[in-house]
Amino acid sequence: MIISIGNDHAGTHHKKQVQLTLESKGIKVINHGTDSDESVDYPDLAHPVAEDVKNKKANLGIVICGSGNGVAMTANKHSDIRAAICWSKEMASLAREHNDANIISIPARFVSIEETKQIIEVFLNTSFEGGRHKRRTEKINIK
């Protein structure tokens, strides 16, 4: 599995721990995020993650900023991207099962690093149910 990850300055500490955890499990990580606490513009890191997922360079994506909103809004500008802001394991599970989310957006100012790792674990290990949900997700992109 290959995961593309991006974060702004508010998500640096979360990203570093998530990356270490993923790599310890043998998951390849493409890092588009900053490794600094200095202010950066979140679109500059969210767009490359969305492109990696869209172009199948990565199986799934993770974006992290303070609220999760900016990076999710940016990623969702790309066709075939379904970025979901998740602050609980239940949200992550439903985002995958019902919405076929391919990028998870983490609000670093609202969840701990440990919670973040658990949320991402659920996201990565949950599959899309298809069925009636597939019909709905096929209506998302504007043609």
PDB file of C-alpha atoms in Angstrom, residues 1-5 28 30 49 51-61:
ATOM      1  CA  MET A   1       0.000   0.000   0.000  1.00  0.00           C
ATOM      2  CA  ILE A   2       1.153   3.525  -0.787  1.00  0.00           C
ATOM      3  CA  ILE A   3      -0.190   6.525   1.134  1.00  0.00           C
ATOM      4  CA  SER A   4       0.281  10.137   0.076  1.00  0.00           C
ATOM      5  CA  ILE A   5       0.362  12.511   3.030  1.00  0.00           C
ATOM      6  CA  LYS A  28       5.175   3.367   1.776  1.00  0.00           C
ATOM      7  CA  ILE A  30       4.871   9.882  -0.073  1.00  0.00           C
ATOM      8  CA  VAL A  49      -1.837  14.538  -2.323  1.00  0.00           C
ATOM      9  CA  GLU A  51      -3.022  14.402  -7.607  1.00  0.00           C
ATOM     10  CA  ASP A  52      -1.227  11.313  -6.255  1.00  0.00           C
ATOM     11  CA  VAL A  53      -4.540   9.643  -5.413  1.00  0.00           C
ATOM     12  CA  LYS A  54      -6.254  10.755  -8.626  1.00  0.00           C
ATOM     13  CA  ASN A  55      -3.344   9.522 -10.775  1.00  0.00           C
ATOM     14  CA  LYS A  56      -3.050   6.276  -8.769  1.00  0.00           C
ATOM     15  CA  LYS A  57       0.465   7.006  -7.501  1.00  0.00           C
ATOM     16  CA  ALA A  58      -1.039   6.376  -4.056  1.00  0.00           C
ATOM     17  CA  ASN A  59      -3.861   4.106  -2.923  1.00  0.00           C
ATOM     18  CA  LEU A  60      -5.206   6.631  -0.427  1.00  0.00           C
ATOM     19  CA  GLY A  61      -4.328  10.049   0.941  1.00  0.00           C
TER      20      GLY A  61
END
